[in-house]
Structure formats: C-alpha cells, structure tokens
Coordinates of C-alpha atoms and ligand atoms in Angstrom, one line a residue:
M4 CA 100.6 5.9 -8.8
A5 CA 97.9 5.9 -11.4
G6 CA 99.7 3.4 -13.6
G7 CA 98.1 2.9 -17.0
R8 CA 94.5 3.4 -16.0
P9 CA 92.3 4.8 -18.8
F10 CA 92.6 8.5 -18.9
R11 CA 89.9 10.4 -17.1
P12 CA 89.4 14.1 -17.1
A13 CA 88.8 15.6 -13.6
H14 CA 85.1 16.4 -13.1
G15 CA 84.8 18.3 -9.9
A16 CA 87.6 20.7 -10.6
R17 CA 86.1 23.1 -13.1
V18 CA 87.6 26.1 -11.4
L19 CA 91.1 24.6 -11.3
V20 CA 90.8 23.5 -14.9
S21 CA 89.8 26.9 -16.2
A22 CA 92.6 28.5 -14.1
A23 CA 95.0 26.1 -15.6
L24 CA 93.6 26.8 -19.1
T25 CA 94.0 30.5 -18.6
L26 CA 97.6 30.0 -17.6
L27 CA 98.1 27.7 -20.6
L28 CA 96.6 30.2 -22.9
F29 CA 98.8 33.0 -21.5
L30 CA 101.8 30.8 -21.9
A31 CA 100.8 29.8 -25.4
I32 CA 100.3 33.3 -26.5
S33 CA 103.6 34.5 -25.1
S34 CA 105.5 31.7 -26.5
L35 CA 103.8 32.2 -29.9
L36 CA 104.8 35.9 -29.8
S37 CA 108.3 35.1 -28.9
S38 CA 108.7 32.4 -31.5
S39 CA 107.2 34.5 -34.3
S40 CA 109.3 37.6 -33.4
S41 CA 112.5 35.5 -33.5
S42 CA 111.5 33.6 -36.6
S43 CA 112.8 34.9 -39.9
S44 CA 109.7 33.7 -41.7
S45 CA 107.3 36.3 -42.9
S46 CA 104.1 34.6 -41.5
S47 CA 102.4 36.7 -38.9
A48 CA 101.5 35.6 -35.4
A49 CA 97.8 35.7 -36.5
E50 CA 98.4 33.3 -39.4
V51 CA 100.2 30.9 -37.1
A52 CA 97.4 31.0 -34.6
V53 CA 94.8 30.3 -37.2
H54 CA 96.8 27.5 -38.6
R55 CA 97.2 26.0 -35.1
R56 CA 93.6 26.4 -34.3
S57 CA 92.5 24.6 -37.3
F58 CA 95.1 21.9 -36.7
L59 CA 93.9 21.4 -33.2
A60 CA 90.2 21.5 -34.1
A61 CA 90.7 18.8 -36.8
E62 CA 92.8 16.6 -34.6
P63 CA 92.4 17.2 -30.9
D64 CA 93.9 13.8 -30.0
P65 CA 97.6 13.9 -30.7
L66 CA 98.2 16.4 -27.9
R67 CA 96.2 14.3 -25.5
A68 CA 97.9 11.2 -26.7
R69 CA 101.3 12.7 -26.1
F70 CA 100.4 13.8 -22.6
E71 CA 99.2 10.3 -21.9
L72 CA 102.3 8.7 -23.3
I73 CA 104.6 10.9 -21.2
R74 CA 102.4 10.5 -18.2
R75 CA 102.5 6.7 -18.6
Q76 CA 106.2 6.7 -19.1
A77 CA 106.8 8.7 -15.9
S78 CA 104.4 6.6 -13.9
D79 CA 105.8 3.3 -15.2
H80 CA 109.4 4.4 -14.3
A81 CA 108.2 5.5 -10.9
A82 CA 106.9 2.0 -10.4
V83 CA 110.1 0.4 -11.5
V84 CA 112.2 2.6 -9.3
A85 CA 109.9 2.1 -6.4
A86 CA 110.1 -1.7 -6.9
Y87 CA 113.9 -1.5 -6.8
A88 CA 113.7 0.6 -3.7
A89 CA 111.3 -1.9 -2.0
H90 CA 113.6 -4.7 -3.0
A91 CA 116.7 -2.8 -1.7
R92 CA 114.9 -2.3 1.6
R93 CA 114.0 -5.9 1.8
L94 CA 117.6 -7.0 1.1
K95 CA 118.7 -4.5 3.7
L96 CA 121.3 -3.1 1.3
D97 CA 123.9 -1.0 3.1
A98 CA 123.8 1.6 0.4
A99 CA 121.4 3.8 2.2
R100 CA 122.3 6.6 -0.1
Q101 CA 121.3 4.5 -3.1
L102 CA 118.0 3.7 -1.5
A103 CA 117.4 7.4 -0.9
V104 CA 118.2 8.2 -4.6
F105 CA 115.7 5.5 -5.6
E106 CA 113.0 6.8 -3.4
H107 CA 113.5 10.4 -4.3
L108 CA 113.5 9.6 -8.0
S109 CA 110.4 7.5 -7.7
S110 CA 108.5 10.2 -5.9
S111 CA 109.5 12.9 -8.3
L112 CA 108.5 10.8 -11.2
S113 CA 105.1 10.2 -9.6
S114 CA 104.6 13.9 -9.0
I115 CA 105.5 14.6 -12.6
S116 CA 103.0 12.0 -13.7
L117 CA 100.4 13.7 -11.5
R118 CA 101.2 17.1 -12.9
L119 CA 101.1 15.8 -16.4
S120 CA 97.7 14.2 -15.9
S121 CA 96.2 17.5 -14.6
A122 CA 97.8 19.4 -17.5
G123 CA 96.4 16.7 -19.8
A124 CA 93.0 17.0 -18.2
G125 CA 93.0 20.7 -19.0
A126 CA 93.9 20.1 -22.6
D127 CA 91.2 17.4 -22.7
A128 CA 88.4 19.5 -21.2
E129 CA 88.7 22.1 -23.9
A130 CA 90.4 20.5 -26.9
D131 CA 89.3 23.3 -29.2
A132 CA 90.9 26.1 -27.2
D133 CA 94.1 27.6 -28.3
A134 CA 96.1 25.2 -26.0
D135 CA 99.5 25.2 -27.5
D136 CA 101.7 22.4 -26.4
D137 CA 104.9 24.3 -26.3
P138 CA 104.5 25.7 -22.8
L139 CA 104.4 22.2 -21.6
R140 CA 107.8 21.5 -23.0
P141 CA 109.6 22.2 -19.7
L142 CA 107.4 19.6 -17.9
E143 CA 107.9 17.2 -20.7
K144 CA 111.6 17.8 -20.6
E145 CA 111.7 17.3 -16.9
A146 CA 109.8 14.1 -17.3
K147 CA 112.2 12.9 -20.0
D148 CA 115.2 13.8 -18.0
R149 CA 114.0 11.9 -14.9
V150 CA 113.0 8.9 -17.0
K151 CA 116.5 8.9 -18.5
L152 CA 118.0 9.1 -15.0
A153 CA 115.8 6.3 -13.9
R154 CA 117.0 4.1 -16.8
Q155 CA 120.6 4.9 -16.0
L156 CA 120.2 4.2 -12.4
V157 CA 118.4 0.9 -13.0
A158 CA 121.1 -0.2 -15.5
E159 CA 123.9 0.7 -13.1
S160 CA 122.3 -0.9 -10.1
K161 CA 121.4 -4.1 -11.8
E162 CA 124.8 -5.6 -11.5
S163 CA 125.3 -4.9 -7.9
F164 CA 121.7 -5.9 -7.3
D165 CA 122.2 -9.3 -8.9
T166 CA 125.2 -9.9 -6.7
Q167 CA 123.1 -8.9 -3.7
L168 CA 120.4 -11.2 -4.9
K169 CA 122.8 -14.1 -5.0
I170 CA 124.0 -13.5 -1.5
Q171 CA 120.5 -13.1 -0.3
K172 CA 119.5 -16.3 -2.1
L173 CA 122.2 -18.2 -0.4
R174 CA 121.0 -16.9 3.0
D175 CA 117.4 -17.8 2.0
T176 CA 118.6 -21.3 1.1
V177 CA 120.2 -21.7 4.5
F178 CA 117.0 -20.4 6.2
A179 CA 114.8 -22.5 3.9
V180 CA 116.8 -25.7 4.8
H181 CA 116.3 -24.9 8.5
E182 CA 112.6 -24.3 7.9
Q183 CA 112.4 -27.5 5.9
L184 CA 114.0 -29.6 8.6
R185 CA 111.7 -28.1 11.2
R186 CA 108.7 -29.1 9.0
A187 CA 110.2 -32.4 8.1
R188 CA 110.3 -33.4 11.7
R189 CA 106.6 -32.7 11.9
L190 CA 105.7 -34.2 8.5
R191 CA 107.9 -37.2 7.9
D192 CA 107.2 -37.5 4.2
L193 CA 108.7 -34.1 3.6
S194 CA 112.2 -35.0 4.5
A195 CA 113.1 -35.8 0.9
R196 CA 112.3 -32.3 -0.4
I197 CA 114.9 -29.9 0.8
A198 CA 115.0 -27.1 -1.6
A199 CA 115.6 -23.4 -1.6
G200 CA 112.6 -21.2 -1.6
S201 CA 113.7 -19.3 -4.6
T202 CA 110.4 -18.7 -6.2
P203 CA 109.5 -15.4 -4.5
K204 CA 112.6 -14.0 -6.4
S205 CA 111.2 -15.5 -9.6
L206 CA 107.9 -13.7 -9.0
H207 CA 109.8 -10.5 -8.4
C208 CA 111.9 -11.1 -11.5
L209 CA 108.7 -11.7 -13.6
A210 CA 107.2 -8.4 -12.4
M211 CA 110.3 -6.5 -13.2
R212 CA 110.5 -8.0 -16.7
L213 CA 106.9 -7.2 -17.4
M214 CA 107.4 -3.6 -16.3
A215 CA 110.7 -3.3 -18.3
D216 CA 109.0 -4.7 -21.4
R217 CA 106.1 -2.4 -21.1
I218 CA 108.5 0.5 -20.9
A219 CA 110.6 -0.6 -23.8
R220 CA 107.6 -1.3 -26.1
P221 CA 104.7 0.9 -25.0
E222 CA 103.0 0.3 -28.3
S223 CA 102.4 -3.3 -27.4
Y224 CA 100.6 -2.3 -24.2
P225 CA 97.6 -0.1 -25.1
A226 CA 95.6 1.3 -22.2
P227 CA 92.8 -1.1 -21.4
A228 CA 89.3 -0.2 -22.6
P229 CA 86.9 0.6 -19.7
L230 CA 84.5 -2.2 -18.8
D231 CA 80.8 -1.8 -19.6
L232 CA 78.9 -3.4 -16.7
D233 CA 75.7 -4.9 -18.0
S234 CA 73.7 -6.8 -15.4
D235 CA 74.1 -10.2 -17.0
L236 CA 77.7 -10.4 -15.9
L237 CA 79.2 -12.5 -13.1
H238 CA 81.8 -10.5 -11.1
Y239 CA 84.8 -11.8 -9.2
A240 CA 87.1 -10.0 -6.8
L241 CA 90.7 -11.2 -6.5
F242 CA 93.3 -9.3 -4.4
S243 CA 96.8 -10.3 -5.2
D244 CA 100.3 -9.1 -6.1
N245 CA 101.3 -12.5 -7.4
V246 CA 101.0 -12.2 -11.2
V247 CA 101.3 -16.0 -11.9
A248 CA 98.9 -17.0 -9.1
A249 CA 96.3 -14.4 -10.3
S250 CA 96.7 -15.7 -13.9
V251 CA 96.1 -19.3 -12.7
V252 CA 92.9 -18.3 -10.9
V253 CA 91.6 -16.5 -13.9
A254 CA 92.6 -19.2 -16.4
S255 CA 91.2 -22.0 -14.4
A256 CA 87.9 -20.2 -13.8
V257 CA 87.6 -19.3 -17.5
R258 CA 88.4 -22.8 -18.6
S259 CA 85.7 -24.3 -16.3
A260 CA 83.0 -21.7 -17.2
A261 CA 80.1 -22.7 -19.3
E262 CA 79.6 -19.1 -20.6
P263 CA 83.0 -17.5 -20.2
R264 CA 82.0 -14.2 -21.7
R265 CA 79.8 -13.5 -18.7
H266 CA 82.7 -13.7 -16.3
V267 CA 84.5 -10.5 -15.2
F268 CA 87.5 -10.6 -12.9
H269 CA 88.4 -7.5 -10.9
V270 CA 92.0 -7.9 -9.9
V271 CA 93.1 -5.4 -7.3
T272 CA 96.8 -5.2 -6.6
D273 CA 99.5 -3.2 -4.8
P274 CA 100.4 0.0 -6.6
M275 CA 103.9 -1.3 -7.0
Y276 CA 102.8 -4.3 -9.0
L277 CA 100.1 -2.6 -11.0
P278 CA 102.1 -2.1 -14.2
A279 CA 103.3 -5.7 -14.1
M280 CA 99.8 -7.1 -13.5
Q281 CA 98.3 -5.0 -16.2
A282 CA 101.1 -5.9 -18.6
W283 CA 100.5 -9.6 -18.0
F284 CA 96.8 -9.4 -18.7
T285 CA 97.4 -7.2 -21.7
R286 CA 99.8 -9.6 -23.2
R287 CA 97.9 -12.7 -22.1
P288 CA 94.2 -11.8 -22.0
P289 CA 91.8 -14.5 -20.7
A290 CA 90.5 -16.9 -23.3
R291 CA 87.0 -17.1 -24.7
R292 CA 86.0 -13.4 -24.2
A293 CA 86.1 -13.4 -20.4
R294 CA 87.4 -10.1 -19.1
V295 CA 89.9 -8.9 -16.5
E296 CA 90.1 -5.4 -15.0
V297 CA 93.3 -4.6 -13.0
R298 CA 93.1 -1.9 -10.5
S299 CA 95.5 -0.5 -7.8
A300 CA 94.5 -0.4 -4.2
A301 CA 95.7 3.2 -4.3
E302 CA 92.8 4.2 -6.5
F303 CA 90.1 3.8 -3.8
A304 CA 89.5 7.1 -2.1
F305 CA 87.7 5.5 0.8
L306 CA 90.9 3.8 1.8
N307 CA 92.0 6.7 3.9
A308 CA 93.0 7.1 7.5
S309 CA 89.9 8.9 8.6
H310 CA 87.6 6.3 7.2
S311 CA 89.5 3.0 7.6
P312 CA 91.1 1.9 10.9
V313 CA 93.2 -0.5 8.8
V314 CA 94.8 2.3 6.8
R315 CA 95.1 4.3 10.0
R316 CA 97.1 1.5 11.8
I317 CA 99.2 0.9 8.7
E318 CA 100.1 4.6 8.4
A319 CA 100.9 4.6 12.1
G320 CA 103.7 2.1 11.4
R321 CA 102.0 -1.3 11.5
S322 CA 103.5 -2.3 8.1
D323 CA 102.9 -6.0 8.9
L324 CA 99.2 -5.5 8.4
G325 CA 98.6 -6.3 4.8
L326 CA 96.3 -3.8 3.1
L327 CA 95.5 -6.2 0.2
E328 CA 94.5 -8.9 2.7
H329 CA 92.0 -6.5 4.4
L330 CA 90.4 -5.3 1.1
R331 CA 87.9 -8.1 1.4
F332 CA 86.2 -6.0 4.1
Y333 CA 85.5 -3.2 1.6
L334 CA 83.8 -5.2 -1.2
L335 CA 80.7 -3.0 -0.9
E336 CA 82.6 0.3 -1.1
M337 CA 84.7 -1.1 -3.9
F338 CA 81.8 -2.4 -6.0
P339 CA 78.8 -0.3 -4.9
E340 CA 77.0 -0.9 -8.2
L341 CA 77.0 -4.7 -7.9
R342 CA 74.6 -7.0 -6.1
R343 CA 76.7 -10.1 -5.7
I344 CA 80.3 -10.8 -6.0
V345 CA 82.4 -13.9 -5.6
L346 CA 85.7 -13.5 -3.7
L347 CA 88.5 -15.9 -4.7
E348 CA 91.8 -16.1 -2.9
E349 CA 95.0 -16.1 -5.0
D350 CA 95.9 -19.7 -3.9
V351 CA 92.9 -21.4 -5.5
V352 CA 92.2 -23.3 -8.7
V353 CA 88.7 -23.4 -10.1
Q354 CA 87.6 -26.8 -11.5
R355 CA 83.9 -26.4 -12.1
D356 CA 81.6 -23.7 -13.5
L357 CA 81.0 -21.2 -10.6
A358 CA 78.0 -19.4 -12.3
P359 CA 75.5 -21.1 -9.9
L360 CA 77.1 -19.2 -7.0
W361 CA 75.3 -16.1 -8.3
T362 CA 71.9 -17.7 -8.0
V363 CA 72.4 -19.9 -4.9
D364 CA 69.8 -19.0 -2.2
L365 CA 71.6 -17.2 0.7
D366 CA 68.4 -16.9 2.8
G367 CA 69.0 -13.1 3.1
K368 CA 72.5 -13.7 4.6
V369 CA 75.5 -11.7 3.6
N370 CA 78.2 -14.3 3.1
G371 CA 78.0 -17.8 1.5
A372 CA 80.9 -20.0 2.7
V373 CA 81.9 -23.6 3.3
E374 CA 82.0 -24.5 7.0
T375 CA 85.1 -26.1 8.4
C376 CA 84.0 -27.4 11.8
F377 CA 83.8 -31.1 12.7
G378 CA 83.0 -32.4 16.2
G379 CA 84.5 -30.0 18.6
F380 CA 87.1 -28.7 16.2
R381 CA 87.3 -25.4 14.3
R382 CA 84.6 -23.8 16.4
Y383 CA 84.7 -20.0 17.0
S384 CA 86.5 -20.7 20.3
R385 CA 89.6 -21.6 18.4
Y386 CA 89.9 -18.3 16.7
L387 CA 88.6 -15.7 19.2
N388 CA 89.4 -14.9 22.8
F389 CA 86.3 -15.8 24.7
S390 CA 87.7 -14.4 27.9
H391 CA 87.2 -11.0 26.4
P392 CA 83.8 -9.6 27.2
A393 CA 83.4 -8.0 23.7
V394 CA 83.6 -11.5 22.3
R395 CA 81.8 -13.5 25.1
E396 CA 78.8 -11.2 25.1
R397 CA 78.2 -11.3 21.4
L398 CA 79.2 -14.7 20.1
S399 CA 78.8 -18.4 20.9
P400 CA 82.1 -20.3 21.3
R401 CA 80.4 -23.3 19.7
A402 CA 79.5 -21.6 16.5
C403 CA 80.9 -23.4 13.4
A404 CA 83.8 -21.6 11.7
W405 CA 83.9 -21.2 7.9
A406 CA 86.7 -20.5 5.5
Y407 CA 87.8 -17.9 3.1
G408 CA 89.0 -19.0 -0.3
V409 CA 85.7 -19.0 -2.3
N410 CA 82.9 -16.9 -0.8
V411 CA 79.8 -15.3 -2.4
F412 CA 78.8 -12.0 -1.0
D413 CA 75.3 -10.5 -1.3
L414 CA 76.1 -6.7 -1.3
D415 CA 72.5 -5.6 -0.7
A416 CA 72.5 -7.6 2.5
W417 CA 76.0 -6.3 3.3
R418 CA 74.6 -2.8 3.0
R419 CA 71.5 -3.6 5.1
E420 CA 73.6 -5.3 7.8
R421 CA 76.2 -2.5 7.8
C422 CA 79.0 -5.0 7.7
T423 CA 81.7 -2.5 7.0
D424 CA 80.8 -0.6 10.1
R425 CA 80.7 -3.8 12.1
F426 CA 84.2 -4.7 10.8
H427 CA 85.5 -1.2 11.7
R428 CA 84.1 -1.5 15.2
Y429 CA 85.7 -4.9 15.9
F430 CA 88.9 -3.9 14.3
D431 CA 89.1 -0.9 16.6
L432 CA 88.2 -3.0 19.6
N433 CA 91.1 -5.3 18.7
E434 CA 93.7 -2.5 18.8
D435 CA 95.8 -4.4 21.3
G436 CA 95.2 -7.8 19.7
S437 CA 93.3 -9.1 22.6
L438 CA 90.3 -10.3 20.7
W439 CA 92.2 -12.2 18.1
S440 CA 95.7 -12.4 16.9
E441 CA 96.2 -9.9 14.1
G442 CA 98.2 -12.1 11.8
S443 CA 95.1 -13.5 10.2
V444 CA 92.0 -12.0 8.6
L445 CA 89.8 -15.0 9.3
P446 CA 88.9 -14.2 12.9
A447 CA 87.9 -10.6 11.8
G448 CA 85.7 -12.2 9.2
L449 CA 84.2 -14.7 11.7
M450 CA 83.3 -11.8 14.0
T451 CA 82.0 -9.5 11.2
F452 CA 79.8 -12.1 9.5
Y453 CA 78.6 -13.9 12.7
G454 CA 75.0 -14.8 12.2
T455 CA 75.0 -13.5 8.6
T456 CA 76.8 -16.5 7.0
K457 CA 75.1 -19.2 5.0
P458 CA 76.8 -22.5 4.8
L459 CA 77.4 -23.7 1.2
D460 CA 77.7 -27.3 0.1
K461 CA 81.1 -28.7 0.9
S462 CA 81.9 -29.6 -2.6
W463 CA 82.3 -25.9 -3.5
H464 CA 85.5 -25.6 -1.6
V465 CA 88.1 -28.2 -0.6
M466 CA 91.0 -26.7 1.3
G467 CA 94.3 -27.7 2.8
L468 CA 96.3 -28.5 -0.3
G469 CA 99.1 -26.4 1.1
Y470 CA 99.5 -28.5 4.3
N471 CA 97.5 -31.7 4.3
P472 CA 99.2 -34.5 2.3
S473 CA 96.3 -36.9 2.7
I474 CA 93.2 -35.4 1.1
S475 CA 91.2 -38.0 -0.7
P476 CA 91.6 -37.8 -4.5
E477 CA 87.9 -38.2 -4.9
E478 CA 87.2 -35.2 -2.8
I479 CA 89.7 -33.2 -4.8
R480 CA 88.2 -34.4 -8.1
N481 CA 84.7 -33.4 -7.1
A482 CA 85.6 -30.0 -5.7
A483 CA 84.5 -26.9 -7.6
V484 CA 87.4 -25.0 -6.1
I485 CA 90.6 -26.5 -4.6
H486 CA 92.5 -24.3 -2.2
F487 CA 96.2 -24.4 -1.4
S488 CA 95.7 -23.1 2.1
G489 CA 98.7 -23.6 4.3
N490 CA 102.4 -22.7 3.8
M491 CA 103.3 -25.1 1.0
K492 CA 102.0 -22.9 -1.9
P493 CA 102.1 -24.5 -5.4
W494 CA 104.4 -21.8 -6.7
L495 CA 107.0 -22.6 -4.0
D496 CA 109.6 -25.3 -4.2
V497 CA 108.2 -26.8 -1.0
A498 CA 104.8 -27.5 -2.6
L499 CA 103.3 -30.9 -2.0
N500 CA 104.2 -32.9 -5.1
Q501 CA 101.0 -34.8 -5.3
Y502 CA 99.0 -31.6 -5.7
K503 CA 101.3 -29.4 -7.6
H504 CA 100.2 -30.4 -11.1
L505 CA 96.6 -29.4 -10.3
W506 CA 98.0 -25.8 -10.2
T507 CA 100.8 -25.9 -12.8
K508 CA 98.5 -27.2 -15.5
Y509 CA 96.9 -23.7 -15.6
V510 CA 100.2 -21.8 -15.8
D511 CA 100.6 -20.1 -19.1
T512 CA 103.9 -21.7 -20.2
E513 CA 103.8 -19.9 -23.5
M514 CA 104.7 -16.7 -21.7
E515 CA 108.3 -16.3 -22.6
F516 CA 109.3 -14.5 -19.3
L517 CA 108.6 -17.5 -17.1
P518 CA 111.6 -19.6 -18.0
L519 CA 113.8 -16.4 -18.0
C520 CA 112.8 -16.0 -14.4
N521 CA 113.7 -19.5 -13.4
F522 CA 110.2 -20.8 -12.7
G523 CA 110.9 -24.5 -12.1
L524 CA 107.4 -25.6 -13.1
Ligands
NAG689 C1 87.8 9.1 3.3 O1 86.7 8.1 2.9 C2 85.4 8.5 3.3 C3 84.5 7.4 3.0 O2 84.5 7.1 1.7 C4 85.1 9.8 2.5 O3 83.8 10.2 2.9 C5 86.1 10.9 2.8 O4 85.8 12.0 2.0 C6 87.5 10.4 2.6 N1 88.4 11.4 3.0 C7 89.5 11.8 2.3 C8 90.4 12.7 2.9 O5 89.6 11.4 1.2
NAG690 C1 91.8 -12.3 26.3 O1 91.0 -11.3 26.9 C2 91.3 -11.1 28.3 C3 90.2 -10.2 28.9 O2 90.2 -8.9 28.2 C4 92.7 -10.5 28.4 O3 93.0 -10.3 29.8 C5 93.7 -11.5 27.8 O4 95.0 -10.9 27.8 C6 93.3 -11.8 26.4 N1 94.2 -12.9 25.8 C7 95.0 -12.6 24.9 C8 95.8 -13.8 24.4 O5 95.1 -11.5 24.4

C-alpha cells in the first residue's frame, strides 16, 4: 500500500508510460468520436478536441488531482479493510467467510490504487497530451464501487465486531489478571494493581478513528510536502506502529530541543498503520517547526526476500519475527544520504536536548550506546550461546553489553565496516536459534556491532522504567532519555505508577480521539 505518499511519476518506465499513453490516446479519440456522433450538438469533434486541449494546457492539474484523490481513497479503504481483517484474524473470528471478504476487498482496492497510480503517472508525464479522462471512467467507477462496498462492509461488521471485542476484552481481562498475579508474586508492590490490559484495544481504536476521519474528510489531510534535506539537520529514526507512543517520543524530543527546527523525525511504520500515523502527524504536527516524515516499511525495495534473510524468513511463515523490530539493521540502506542518525525506540521519553549526539566523538566506531554491564552481570555471555563455535571464536564472553533505546549511528563507518552484511551473515547462521534466542534483537545487535560500539556517558540513557520500581529519582531527573524497557509500558494499565506521569505529560490530550478510545491517562 502506498498510502498518502506524495505523488511521484515513475522514472524508469518510459516505455510503459508511452505505451499507456498511446492506449489512452486511442481510447480518448474513440470515446470522443462516439460522444460527438451521439451528441445532438452541432460542434464538431475537432472543435471539442481543440477546446479540450486548451483546457488541459491551461490547467493540467485537476486531472492529476482527481487521480490522486481516487487513488488515495482506494488505498485508504484498502488499509481500513486490511486492519479489520487483521483484527478479525487476531480475534479468531469464526466467520472465515467474512475474513475472506475483507481480505479480497482489501487486495482488490490495493490493486485499483496501484493501477490508478500508473494511469496517473501517464497523465502526469505528458500533461499537455490529449489525455482525455473519460476512458478512465471505468477504473474510477470500479474504485468507487469498491470503496462503497468497503464502507458498507465496515458499517455492517462494526456491530458484530464490537460484540466480539467485548468478549475478547473479557478474555483479556481474565488473562491479564492471571498475568498480574504471576507478576505480583514476584514483585510484591504490584499486588494492588490488578487491571485489564485494555489499552492495546484503545490503540487500535485510535488508529481506526484516524483512518475513518481521514476518509470522511480528505480535505483536512493534504498530502505531506516532501522534505528538503539540508545538511544542517539532525535526523532521527523511529520504528513504531503505536501512534500515541510515537507522538510522545517526538513531542518530548521537540520540547527538549534547543533548536527544534533542525530536528527531523523519520517515523517508519507497518503499512497497515501508515494512514493512521500520517493522519495523526498531519492533524497534530510537531511544535516549533520540527518536522516528521512518516513512511511505510513496504516502501523500501531492499526489503525483499533475495536481499534480506529477515524478510525471507518472515515470508517462509515466521510471522513472529517483527519486521519493524529488525529495521534498525537497515539504517544505512534506508538513509544512504545521511552521515549520522539517532535511533530512538518507541518506549522512550526525551528530557534533554539530544543535538550533542550528532557531534559526540565516536572514535571511528559505528554505534554509540550506553553500556549496561556491572561486575559480572550483563556481559555478552548472558545473551549469546558461547558453546557455539561461531560465537566462541569471534567474541569474548566478558565483553560488556549495551542497550538499544537511544543510539547514535555513524553511517559512513557502518558502510566501511559493512555492518549490514555482517548482520545478514549472523542472522543466517542463527537459522535454528542456536546462537541466540530469536525473540530479541539485542543479541543480533551485540554480535553485529561487536568491537564497533563506543560507550556513551550513562546519563544519556536510563532504562528499566518498565520493570524496575526502584530507580533513583535523581538518576531519572538527570537522564537525557528515560526508557520504559520491560513489560510495564506507560501506555498499559500495568504501568508503574511512580513513572507513568513522566510519559503521560507528553501525551497530546487535546486530540479529541483519545478520550473516545478510552485512554485512561
Ligand atoms: C532486492 O534488494 C536488493 C538490494 O537493494 C536489490 O539490489 C534488488 O534489486 C532487490 N530485488 C528485488 C526483486 O526488488
Ligand atoms: C549452543 O550451541 C551448541 C553448539 O552448537 C548447541 O549444541 C546448543 O544446542 C546451543 N544451545 C542452544 C540453547 O541453542
């Protein structure tokens, strides 16, 4: 799904474009002939053609704008229906037929959107040609019909869906209570907080509302202007499908920045959440001239099965491997024009200006990160299987581990050290999970950036706010970035109360959809 990305004509496909144009021209002429012969007016076909040509020459844009509008409508609806399908799958709805309808509709909308963008590219490439829009009517009509069907389907399903959601929520509550009890046994001070983990539903609700609003009022969501990348800018990467968490990361970083206009956030999300994420940042752009660019993971051509073993394994059925989680190993491919980039995780809050990270001396290393070892703890031996020769022969078990959350990457050094290749090699070696357990990306990072990581001062990054109830207030106060690592995320009901306000104070409470979606903030 291309979502609402700025419209871009295809470049490499001149031949295809001209073939399409020929076809268009042929269709245009034949429809012109048929309309003029059936018309009772006395104006000749030539007159009509002249009139049309001058109209198109003076105003080439309306046609393109119309393409873009229909294409966006189709792709937005594809996303909504895909979101329902994903949710239906997660809820294990019995209505397999309904699921199939969702999926079919979503994919046909996507394909219409694709066809529309190639038709649009043709019109765009040669706006002064005699490209009449009538021959595109069938495609437009098909798109409109599908969109109408999508609306109907969503409206009809909503009620049964809500019931399903309630049942599921009940089940979640039971599960959550069990989970809580288990944790409470370990952490005594938690026993008082037994609550249902309802917030993931709220996040989903928010995404759906944003998409629905964008569809209902497209005029309020203009396509974002492309970024101009002058060299003075400070670039962040953030991989997330959690709209609220991403907005907190951006808002906190902007509020702490000395020169916000230099800060640019590249948010990369799952294609399914692209419209929602874009809608949020269009409605609530960052303050003080900072900028956000939202992109879909599906846009990156290098994320294909022949290049990336992660994609290969996901396509082979390992759906538990999160693609978004692994995007951090493709920073160079994603941002080849940049020299440095700061990677923030979605569960952090920025409390201090991060600009110095772009000038901190990395000694030629690739990755600047805060180390986590103390005494014999959190050494490499904890994360990697040193019985395996591939690990034992390359690394020291005593090496100090570091953390993700806030990292600065030097992309020139990354290119020189061929870190992406290194990651691919280790990822392939770990096919059977014998080097590290695949649930986490940290061990893969520890292997990939072994010997190329420069320790940063500890005050850059204080972690554990998602599991450790006894971090000293002073340490938190002095931290540039606080990190809710652990299971008790600040957007969940199970969040640790003493830290939650550090996150909620950056939530944009003026966004009217938040209370509608039961965010108990
Ligand atoms: C896969 O990605 C690689 C690396 O960017 C690229 O060279 C190749 O053309 C891509 N293949 C496909 C099928 O897109
Ligand atoms: C660690 O590596 C050894 C040697 O390859 C292997 O036999 C063992 O199963 C691995 N351990 C785990 C937990 O995968």
